[in-house]
PDB file of C-alpha atoms and ligand atoms in Angstrom:
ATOM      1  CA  UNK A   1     -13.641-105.708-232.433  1.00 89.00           C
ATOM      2  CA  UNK A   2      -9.958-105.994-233.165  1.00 96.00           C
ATOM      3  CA  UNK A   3      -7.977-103.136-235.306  1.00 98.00           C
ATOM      4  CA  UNK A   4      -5.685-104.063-238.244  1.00 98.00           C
ATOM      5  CA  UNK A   5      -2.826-102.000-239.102  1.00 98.00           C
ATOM      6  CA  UNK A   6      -1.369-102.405-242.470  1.00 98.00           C
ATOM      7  CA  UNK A   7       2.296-101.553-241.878  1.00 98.00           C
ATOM      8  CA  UNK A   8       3.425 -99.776-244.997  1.00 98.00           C
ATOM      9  CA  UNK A   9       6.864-101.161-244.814  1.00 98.00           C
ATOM     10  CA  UNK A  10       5.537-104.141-247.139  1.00 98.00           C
ATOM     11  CA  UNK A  11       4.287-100.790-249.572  1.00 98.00           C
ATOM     12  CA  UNK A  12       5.323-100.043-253.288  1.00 98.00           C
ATOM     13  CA  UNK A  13       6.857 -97.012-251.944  1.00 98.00           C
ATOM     14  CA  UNK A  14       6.687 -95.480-255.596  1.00 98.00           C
ATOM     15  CA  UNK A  15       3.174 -95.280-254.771  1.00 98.00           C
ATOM     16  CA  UNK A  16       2.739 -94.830-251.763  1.00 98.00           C
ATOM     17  CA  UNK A  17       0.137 -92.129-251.459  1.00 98.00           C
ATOM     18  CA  UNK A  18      -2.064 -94.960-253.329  1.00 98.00           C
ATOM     19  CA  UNK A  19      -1.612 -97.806-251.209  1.00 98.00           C
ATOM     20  CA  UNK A  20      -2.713 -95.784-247.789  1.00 98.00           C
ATOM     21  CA  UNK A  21      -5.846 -95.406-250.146  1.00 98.00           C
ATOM     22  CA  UNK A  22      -5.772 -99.019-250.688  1.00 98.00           C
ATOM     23  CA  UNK A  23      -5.400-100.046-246.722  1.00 98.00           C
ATOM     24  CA  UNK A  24      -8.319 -97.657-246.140  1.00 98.00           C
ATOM     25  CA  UNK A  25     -10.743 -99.113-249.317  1.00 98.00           C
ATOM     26  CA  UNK A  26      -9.918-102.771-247.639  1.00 98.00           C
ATOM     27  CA  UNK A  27     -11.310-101.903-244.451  1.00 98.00           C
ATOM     28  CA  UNK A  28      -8.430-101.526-241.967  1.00 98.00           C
ATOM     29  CA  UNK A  29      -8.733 -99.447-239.012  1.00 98.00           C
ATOM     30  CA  UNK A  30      -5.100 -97.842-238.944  1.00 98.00           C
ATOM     31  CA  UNK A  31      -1.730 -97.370-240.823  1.00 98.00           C
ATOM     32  CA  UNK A  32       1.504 -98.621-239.117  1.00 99.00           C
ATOM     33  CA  UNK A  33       4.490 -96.830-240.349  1.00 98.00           C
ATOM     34  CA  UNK A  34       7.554 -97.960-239.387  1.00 98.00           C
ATOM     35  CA  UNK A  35      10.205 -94.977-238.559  1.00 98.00           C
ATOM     36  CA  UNK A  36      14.078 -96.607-238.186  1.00 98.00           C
ATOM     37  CA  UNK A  37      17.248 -94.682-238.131  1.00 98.00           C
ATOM     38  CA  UNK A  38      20.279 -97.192-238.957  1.00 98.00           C
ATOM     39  CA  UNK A  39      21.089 -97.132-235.362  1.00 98.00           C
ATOM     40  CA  UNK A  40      18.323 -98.624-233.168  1.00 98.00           C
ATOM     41  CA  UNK A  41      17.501-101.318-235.873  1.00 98.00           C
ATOM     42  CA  UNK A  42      20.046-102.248-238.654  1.00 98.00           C
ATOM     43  CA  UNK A  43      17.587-100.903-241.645  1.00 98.00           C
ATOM     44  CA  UNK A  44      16.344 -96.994-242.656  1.00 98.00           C
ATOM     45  CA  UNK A  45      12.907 -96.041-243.259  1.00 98.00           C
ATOM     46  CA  UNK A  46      11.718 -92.953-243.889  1.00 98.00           C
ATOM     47  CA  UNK A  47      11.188 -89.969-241.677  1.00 98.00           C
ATOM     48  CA  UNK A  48       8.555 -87.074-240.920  1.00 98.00           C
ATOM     49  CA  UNK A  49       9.075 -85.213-244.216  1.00 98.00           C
ATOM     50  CA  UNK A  50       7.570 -88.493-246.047  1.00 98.00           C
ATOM     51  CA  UNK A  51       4.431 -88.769-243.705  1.00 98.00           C
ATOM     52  CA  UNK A  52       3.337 -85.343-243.775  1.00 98.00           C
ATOM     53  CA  UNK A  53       3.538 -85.981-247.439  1.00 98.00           C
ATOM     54  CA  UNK A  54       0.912 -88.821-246.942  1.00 98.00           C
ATOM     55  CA  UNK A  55      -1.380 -87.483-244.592  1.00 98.00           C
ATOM     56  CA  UNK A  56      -4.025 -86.422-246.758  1.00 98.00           C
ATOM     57  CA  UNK A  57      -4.181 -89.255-248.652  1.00 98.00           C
ATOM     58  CA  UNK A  58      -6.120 -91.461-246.471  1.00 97.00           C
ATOM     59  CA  UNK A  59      -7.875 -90.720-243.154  1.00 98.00           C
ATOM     60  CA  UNK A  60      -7.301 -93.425-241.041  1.00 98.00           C
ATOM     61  CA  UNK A  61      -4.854 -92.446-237.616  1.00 98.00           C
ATOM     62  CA  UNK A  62      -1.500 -92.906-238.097  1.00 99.00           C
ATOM     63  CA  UNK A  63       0.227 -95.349-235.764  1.00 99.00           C
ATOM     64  CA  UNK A  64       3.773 -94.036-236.211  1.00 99.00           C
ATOM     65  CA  UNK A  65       6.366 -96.670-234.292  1.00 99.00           C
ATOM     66  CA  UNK A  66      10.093 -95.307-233.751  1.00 99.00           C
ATOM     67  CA  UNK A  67      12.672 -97.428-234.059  1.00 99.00           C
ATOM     68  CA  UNK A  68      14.822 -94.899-233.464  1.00 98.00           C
ATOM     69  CA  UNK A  69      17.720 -93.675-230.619  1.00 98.00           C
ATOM     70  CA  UNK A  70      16.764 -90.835-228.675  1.00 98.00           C
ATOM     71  CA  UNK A  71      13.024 -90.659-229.848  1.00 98.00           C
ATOM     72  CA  UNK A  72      12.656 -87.291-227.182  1.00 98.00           C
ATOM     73  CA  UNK A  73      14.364 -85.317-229.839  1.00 98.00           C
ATOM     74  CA  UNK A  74      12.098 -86.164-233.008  1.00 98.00           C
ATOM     75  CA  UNK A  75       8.307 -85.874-230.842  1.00 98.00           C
ATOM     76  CA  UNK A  76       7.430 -82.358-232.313  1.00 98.00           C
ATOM     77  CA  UNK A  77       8.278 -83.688-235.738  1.00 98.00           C
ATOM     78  CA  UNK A  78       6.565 -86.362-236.045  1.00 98.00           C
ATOM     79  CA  UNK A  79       3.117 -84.954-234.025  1.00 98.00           C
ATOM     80  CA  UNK A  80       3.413 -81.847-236.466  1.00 98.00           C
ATOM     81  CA  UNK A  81       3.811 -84.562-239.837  1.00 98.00           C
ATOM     82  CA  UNK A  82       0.515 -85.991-238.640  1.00 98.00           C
ATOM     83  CA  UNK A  83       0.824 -88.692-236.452  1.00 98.00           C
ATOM     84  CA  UNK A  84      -1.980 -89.807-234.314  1.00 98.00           C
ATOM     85  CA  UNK A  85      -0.516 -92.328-232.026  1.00 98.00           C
ATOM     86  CA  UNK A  86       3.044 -92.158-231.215  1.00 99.00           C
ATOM     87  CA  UNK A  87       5.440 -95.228-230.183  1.00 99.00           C
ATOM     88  CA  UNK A  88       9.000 -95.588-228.904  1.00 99.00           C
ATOM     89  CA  UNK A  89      10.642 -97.892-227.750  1.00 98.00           C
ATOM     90  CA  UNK A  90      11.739 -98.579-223.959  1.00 98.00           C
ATOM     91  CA  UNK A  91      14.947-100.000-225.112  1.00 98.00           C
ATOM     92  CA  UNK A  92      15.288 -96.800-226.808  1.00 98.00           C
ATOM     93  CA  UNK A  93      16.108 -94.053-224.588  1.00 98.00           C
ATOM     94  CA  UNK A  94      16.655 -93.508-220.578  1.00 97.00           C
ATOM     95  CA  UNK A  95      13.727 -90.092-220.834  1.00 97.00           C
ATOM     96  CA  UNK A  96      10.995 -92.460-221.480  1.00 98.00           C
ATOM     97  CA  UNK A  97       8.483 -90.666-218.767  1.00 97.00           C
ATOM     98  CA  UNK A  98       9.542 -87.595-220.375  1.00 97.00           C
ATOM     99  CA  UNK A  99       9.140 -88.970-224.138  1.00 98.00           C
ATOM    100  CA  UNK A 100       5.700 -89.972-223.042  1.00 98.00           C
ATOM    101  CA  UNK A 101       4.525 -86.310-221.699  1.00 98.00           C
ATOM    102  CA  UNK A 102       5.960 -84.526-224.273  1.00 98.00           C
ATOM    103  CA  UNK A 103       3.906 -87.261-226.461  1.00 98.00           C
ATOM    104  CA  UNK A 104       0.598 -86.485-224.498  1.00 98.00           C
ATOM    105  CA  UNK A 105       1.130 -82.656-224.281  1.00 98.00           C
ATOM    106  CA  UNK A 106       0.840 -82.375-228.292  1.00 98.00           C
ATOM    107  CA  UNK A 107      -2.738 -84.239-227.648  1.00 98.00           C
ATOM    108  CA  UNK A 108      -1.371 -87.284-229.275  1.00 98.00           C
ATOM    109  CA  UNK A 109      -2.139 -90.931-228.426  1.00 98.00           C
ATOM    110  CA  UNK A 110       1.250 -92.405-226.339  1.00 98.00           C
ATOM    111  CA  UNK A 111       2.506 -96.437-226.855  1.00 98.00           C
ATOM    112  CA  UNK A 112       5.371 -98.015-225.765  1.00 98.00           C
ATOM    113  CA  UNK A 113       6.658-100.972-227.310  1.00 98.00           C
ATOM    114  CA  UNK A 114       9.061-103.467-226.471  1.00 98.00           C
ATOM    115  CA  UNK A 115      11.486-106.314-228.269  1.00 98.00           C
ATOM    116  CA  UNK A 116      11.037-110.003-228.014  1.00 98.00           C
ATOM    117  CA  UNK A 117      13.589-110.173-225.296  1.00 98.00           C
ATOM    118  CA  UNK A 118      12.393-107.128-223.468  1.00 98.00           C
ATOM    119  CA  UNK A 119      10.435-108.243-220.050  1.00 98.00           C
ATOM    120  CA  UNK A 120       6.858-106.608-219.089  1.00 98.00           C
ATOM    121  CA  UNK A 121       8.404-105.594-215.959  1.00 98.00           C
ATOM    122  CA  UNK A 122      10.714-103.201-217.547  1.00 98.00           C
ATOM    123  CA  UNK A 123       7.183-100.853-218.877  1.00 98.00           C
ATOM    124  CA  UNK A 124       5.045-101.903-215.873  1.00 97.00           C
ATOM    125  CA  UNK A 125       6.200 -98.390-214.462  1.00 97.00           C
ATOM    126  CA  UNK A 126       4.872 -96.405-217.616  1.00 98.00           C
ATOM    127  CA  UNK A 127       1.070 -98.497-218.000  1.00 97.00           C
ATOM    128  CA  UNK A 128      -0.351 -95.463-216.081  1.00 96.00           C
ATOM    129  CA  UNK A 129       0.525 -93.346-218.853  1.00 95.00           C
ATOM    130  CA  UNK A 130       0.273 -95.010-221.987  1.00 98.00           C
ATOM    131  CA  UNK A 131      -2.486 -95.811-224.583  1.00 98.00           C
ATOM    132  CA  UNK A 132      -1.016 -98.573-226.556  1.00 98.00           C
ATOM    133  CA  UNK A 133       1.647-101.665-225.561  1.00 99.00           C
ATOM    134  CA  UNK A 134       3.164-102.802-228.848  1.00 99.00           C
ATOM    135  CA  UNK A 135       4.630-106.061-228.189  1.00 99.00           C
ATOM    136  CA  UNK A 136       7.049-106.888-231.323  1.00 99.00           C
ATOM    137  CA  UNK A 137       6.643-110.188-232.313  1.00 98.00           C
ATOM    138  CA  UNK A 138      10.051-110.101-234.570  1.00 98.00           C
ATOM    139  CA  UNK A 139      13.538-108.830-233.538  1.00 98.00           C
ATOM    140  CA  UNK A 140      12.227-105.278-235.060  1.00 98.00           C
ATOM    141  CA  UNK A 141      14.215-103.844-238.213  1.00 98.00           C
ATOM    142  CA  UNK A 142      12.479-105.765-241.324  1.00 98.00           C
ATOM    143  CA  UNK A 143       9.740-107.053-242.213  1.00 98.00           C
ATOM    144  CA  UNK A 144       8.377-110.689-243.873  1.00 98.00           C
ATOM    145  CA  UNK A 145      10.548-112.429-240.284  1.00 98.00           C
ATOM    146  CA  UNK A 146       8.642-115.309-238.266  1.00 98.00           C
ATOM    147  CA  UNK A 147       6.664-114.644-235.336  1.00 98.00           C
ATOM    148  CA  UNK A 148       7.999-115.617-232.415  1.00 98.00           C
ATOM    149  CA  UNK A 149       6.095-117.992-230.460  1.00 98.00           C
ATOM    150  CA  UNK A 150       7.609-117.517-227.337  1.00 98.00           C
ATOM    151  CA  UNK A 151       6.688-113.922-227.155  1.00 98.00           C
ATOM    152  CA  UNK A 152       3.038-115.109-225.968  1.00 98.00           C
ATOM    153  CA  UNK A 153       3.233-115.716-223.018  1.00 98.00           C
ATOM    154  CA  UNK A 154       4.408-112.669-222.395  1.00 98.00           C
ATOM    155  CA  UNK A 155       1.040-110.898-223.941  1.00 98.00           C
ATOM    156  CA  UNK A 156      -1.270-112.942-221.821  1.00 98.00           C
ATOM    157  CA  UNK A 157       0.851-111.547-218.840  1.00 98.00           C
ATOM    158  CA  UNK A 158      -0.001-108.307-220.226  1.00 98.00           C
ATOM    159  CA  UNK A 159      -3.668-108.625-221.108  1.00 98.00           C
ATOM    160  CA  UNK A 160      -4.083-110.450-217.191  1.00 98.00           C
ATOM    161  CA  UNK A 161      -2.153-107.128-215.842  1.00 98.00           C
ATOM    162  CA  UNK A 162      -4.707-104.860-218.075  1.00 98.00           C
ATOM    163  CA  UNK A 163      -7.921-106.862-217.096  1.00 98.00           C
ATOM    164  CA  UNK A 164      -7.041-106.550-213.467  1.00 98.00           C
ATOM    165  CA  UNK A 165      -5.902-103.165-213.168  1.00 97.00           C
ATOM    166  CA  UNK A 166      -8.626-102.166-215.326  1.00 97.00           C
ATOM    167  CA  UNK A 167      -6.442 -99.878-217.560  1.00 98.00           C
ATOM    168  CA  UNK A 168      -7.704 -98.631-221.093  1.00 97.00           C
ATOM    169  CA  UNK A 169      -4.774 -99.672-223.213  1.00 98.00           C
ATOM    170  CA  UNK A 170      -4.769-101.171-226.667  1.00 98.00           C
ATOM    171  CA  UNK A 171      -2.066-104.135-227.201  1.00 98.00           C
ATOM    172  CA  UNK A 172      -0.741-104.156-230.726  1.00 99.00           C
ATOM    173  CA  UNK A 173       1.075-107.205-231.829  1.00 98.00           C
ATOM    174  CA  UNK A 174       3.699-106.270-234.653  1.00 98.00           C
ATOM    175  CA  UNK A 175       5.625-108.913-236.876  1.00 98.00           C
ATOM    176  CA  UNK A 176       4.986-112.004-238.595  1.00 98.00           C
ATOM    177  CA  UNK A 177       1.310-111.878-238.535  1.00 98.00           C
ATOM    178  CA  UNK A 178      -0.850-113.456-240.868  1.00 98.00           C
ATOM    179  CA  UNK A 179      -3.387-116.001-241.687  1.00 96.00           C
ATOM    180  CA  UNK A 180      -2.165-118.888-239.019  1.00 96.00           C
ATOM    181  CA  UNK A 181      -1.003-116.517-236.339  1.00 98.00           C
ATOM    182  CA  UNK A 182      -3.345-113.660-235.926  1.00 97.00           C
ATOM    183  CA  UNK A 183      -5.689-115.481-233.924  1.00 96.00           C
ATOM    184  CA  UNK A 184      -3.147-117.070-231.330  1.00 97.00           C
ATOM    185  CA  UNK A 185      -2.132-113.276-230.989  1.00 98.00           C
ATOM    186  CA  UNK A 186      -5.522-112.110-230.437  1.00 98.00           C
ATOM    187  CA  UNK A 187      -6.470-115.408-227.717  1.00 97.00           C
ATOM    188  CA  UNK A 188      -3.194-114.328-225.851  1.00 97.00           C
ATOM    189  CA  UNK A 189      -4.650-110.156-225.333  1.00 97.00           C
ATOM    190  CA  UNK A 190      -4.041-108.437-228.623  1.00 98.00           C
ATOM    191  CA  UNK A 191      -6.750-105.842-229.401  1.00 98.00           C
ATOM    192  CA  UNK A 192      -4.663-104.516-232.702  1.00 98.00           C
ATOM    193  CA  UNK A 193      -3.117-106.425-235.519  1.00 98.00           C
ATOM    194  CA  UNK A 194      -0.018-104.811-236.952  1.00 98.00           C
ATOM    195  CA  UNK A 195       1.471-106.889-240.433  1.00 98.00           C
ATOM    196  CA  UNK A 196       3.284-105.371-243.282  1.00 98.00           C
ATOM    197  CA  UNK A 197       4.234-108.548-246.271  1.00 98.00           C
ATOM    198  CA  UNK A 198       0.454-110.602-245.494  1.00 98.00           C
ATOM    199  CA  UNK A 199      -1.279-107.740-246.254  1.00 98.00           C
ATOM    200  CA  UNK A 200       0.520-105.311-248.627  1.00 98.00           C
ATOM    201  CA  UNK A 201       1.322-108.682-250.577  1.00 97.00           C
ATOM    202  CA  UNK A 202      -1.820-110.619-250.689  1.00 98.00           C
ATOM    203  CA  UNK A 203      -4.252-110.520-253.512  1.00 95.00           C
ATOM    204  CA  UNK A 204      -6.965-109.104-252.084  1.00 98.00           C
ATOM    205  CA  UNK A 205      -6.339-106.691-248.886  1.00 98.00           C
ATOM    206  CA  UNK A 206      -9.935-106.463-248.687  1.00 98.00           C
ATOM    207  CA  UNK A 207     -10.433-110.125-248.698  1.00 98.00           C
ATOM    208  CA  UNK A 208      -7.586-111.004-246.243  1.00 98.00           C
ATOM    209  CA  UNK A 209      -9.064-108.388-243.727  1.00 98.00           C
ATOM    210  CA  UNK A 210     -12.203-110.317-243.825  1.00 97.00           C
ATOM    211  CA  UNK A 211     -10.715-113.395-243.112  1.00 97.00           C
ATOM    212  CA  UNK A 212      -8.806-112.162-240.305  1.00 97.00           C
ATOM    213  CA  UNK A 213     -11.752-110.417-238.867  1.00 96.00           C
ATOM    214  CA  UNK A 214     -13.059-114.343-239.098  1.00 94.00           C
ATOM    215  CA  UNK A 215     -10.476-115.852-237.744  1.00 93.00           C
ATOM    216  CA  UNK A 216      -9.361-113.406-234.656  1.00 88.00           C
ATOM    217  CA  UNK A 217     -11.865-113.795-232.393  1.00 76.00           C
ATOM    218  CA  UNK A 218     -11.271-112.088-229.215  1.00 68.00           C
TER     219      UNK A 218
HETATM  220  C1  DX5 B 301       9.407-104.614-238.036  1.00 64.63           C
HETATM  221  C2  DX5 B 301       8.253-103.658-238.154  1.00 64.63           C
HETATM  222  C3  DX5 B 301       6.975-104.275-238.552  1.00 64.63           C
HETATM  223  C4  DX5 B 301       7.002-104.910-239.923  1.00 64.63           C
HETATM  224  C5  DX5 B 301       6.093-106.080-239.886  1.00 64.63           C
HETATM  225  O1  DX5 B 301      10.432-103.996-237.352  1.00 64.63           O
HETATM  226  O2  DX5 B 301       8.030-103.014-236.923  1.00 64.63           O
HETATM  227  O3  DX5 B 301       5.887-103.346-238.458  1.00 64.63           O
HETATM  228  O4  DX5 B 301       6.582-104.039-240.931  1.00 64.63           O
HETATM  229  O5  DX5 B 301       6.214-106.771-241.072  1.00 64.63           O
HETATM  230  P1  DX5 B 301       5.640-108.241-241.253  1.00 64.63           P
HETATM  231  O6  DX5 B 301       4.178-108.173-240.962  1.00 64.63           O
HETATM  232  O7  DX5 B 301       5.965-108.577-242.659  1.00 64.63           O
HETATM  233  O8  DX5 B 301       6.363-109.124-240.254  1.00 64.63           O
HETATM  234 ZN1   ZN B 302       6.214-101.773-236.647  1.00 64.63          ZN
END
């Protein structure tokens, strides 16, 4: 079965302790949280202090993805806030092997993730050591943007490279998924629905996770 990951950039953030509560009541299966430092991506977020502050209030993993320059320096942070699953990006930083073992060695769950523009050859070299491919689906840095159609090919040359190598890696999808796009995300490979503003905003989380669950058939 897929996994949906509410991305809590689309939060109130007044209340944020409450809607991680909400994500988990509607039946998702993870919480995204978006980490981005002014430099990588034009737009802040918030940092480790704010997720440790979180943690207990829901106890679904914790998909943390850095958008952020020189992720190596920020691993022990965010492992020891409570992440479960830890992403940078490979446009990020020239230590990505590194990044990833240090990742690993804290016994957490290791993705990479890459931008719209960003070819699968450039991770091919890391698939050995990874858990999760996050393939953005948006020029990363805000949410409620447009998927990005041409992006899928690329995630059905990553599912085909998966199938046939026979790896055990999850492919998360990540911007401008919703009602009309989640299934061409999960026919191309996707195994885990990332989406901030369709699910924070609609009316019923619980509801819209049902109809996704409909509707995204792998
Ligand atoms: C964008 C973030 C996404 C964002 C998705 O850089 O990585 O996780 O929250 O938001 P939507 O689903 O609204 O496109
Ligand atoms: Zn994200």
């Amino acid at each position: 079965m897929i996994k949906i990951a509410p991305s809590i950039l689309s939060a109130d953030f007044s209340r944020l302790g409450e809607e991680l509560k909400r994500a988990e009541d509607a039946g998702a299966d993870w919480i995204h949280i978006d980490v981005m430092d002014g430099h990588f991506v034009p737009n802040i977020t918030i940092g480790p202090v704010v997720i440790r502050s979180v943690r207990p209030c829901c106890s679904l993993p914790f998909d943390v993805h850095l958008m952020i320059t020189s992720p190596e320096n920020f691993i022990d942070e965010f492992a020891r806030a409570g992440a479960d699953l830890i992403t940078i990006h490979i446009e990020s930083t020239k230590s990505i092997e590194e990044t990833l073992e240090k990742i690993k060695s804290l016994g957490k769950k290791a993705g990479i993730s890459l931008n719209p523009a960003t070819p699968f050859e450039a991770i091919k070299p890391y698939t050995d050591f990874i858990d999760l491919i996050l393939v953005m689906t948006v020029q990363p840095g805000f949410a409620g943007q447009k998927f990005i159609p041409e992006v899928v090919p690329k995630l059905k040359e990553i599912r085909q490279f998966i199938n046939r190598s026979r790896l055990d890696i999850e492919v998360e999808v990540d911007g401008g998924i919703n009602r009309e796009t989640c299934n061409i995300a999960v026919r191309a490979g996707a195994t885990v629905l990332a989406a901030g503003s369709a699910l924070f905003g609609a009316a019923d989380m619980k509801e819209e996770i049902r109809i996704w669950r409909k509707l995204a058939i792998q």
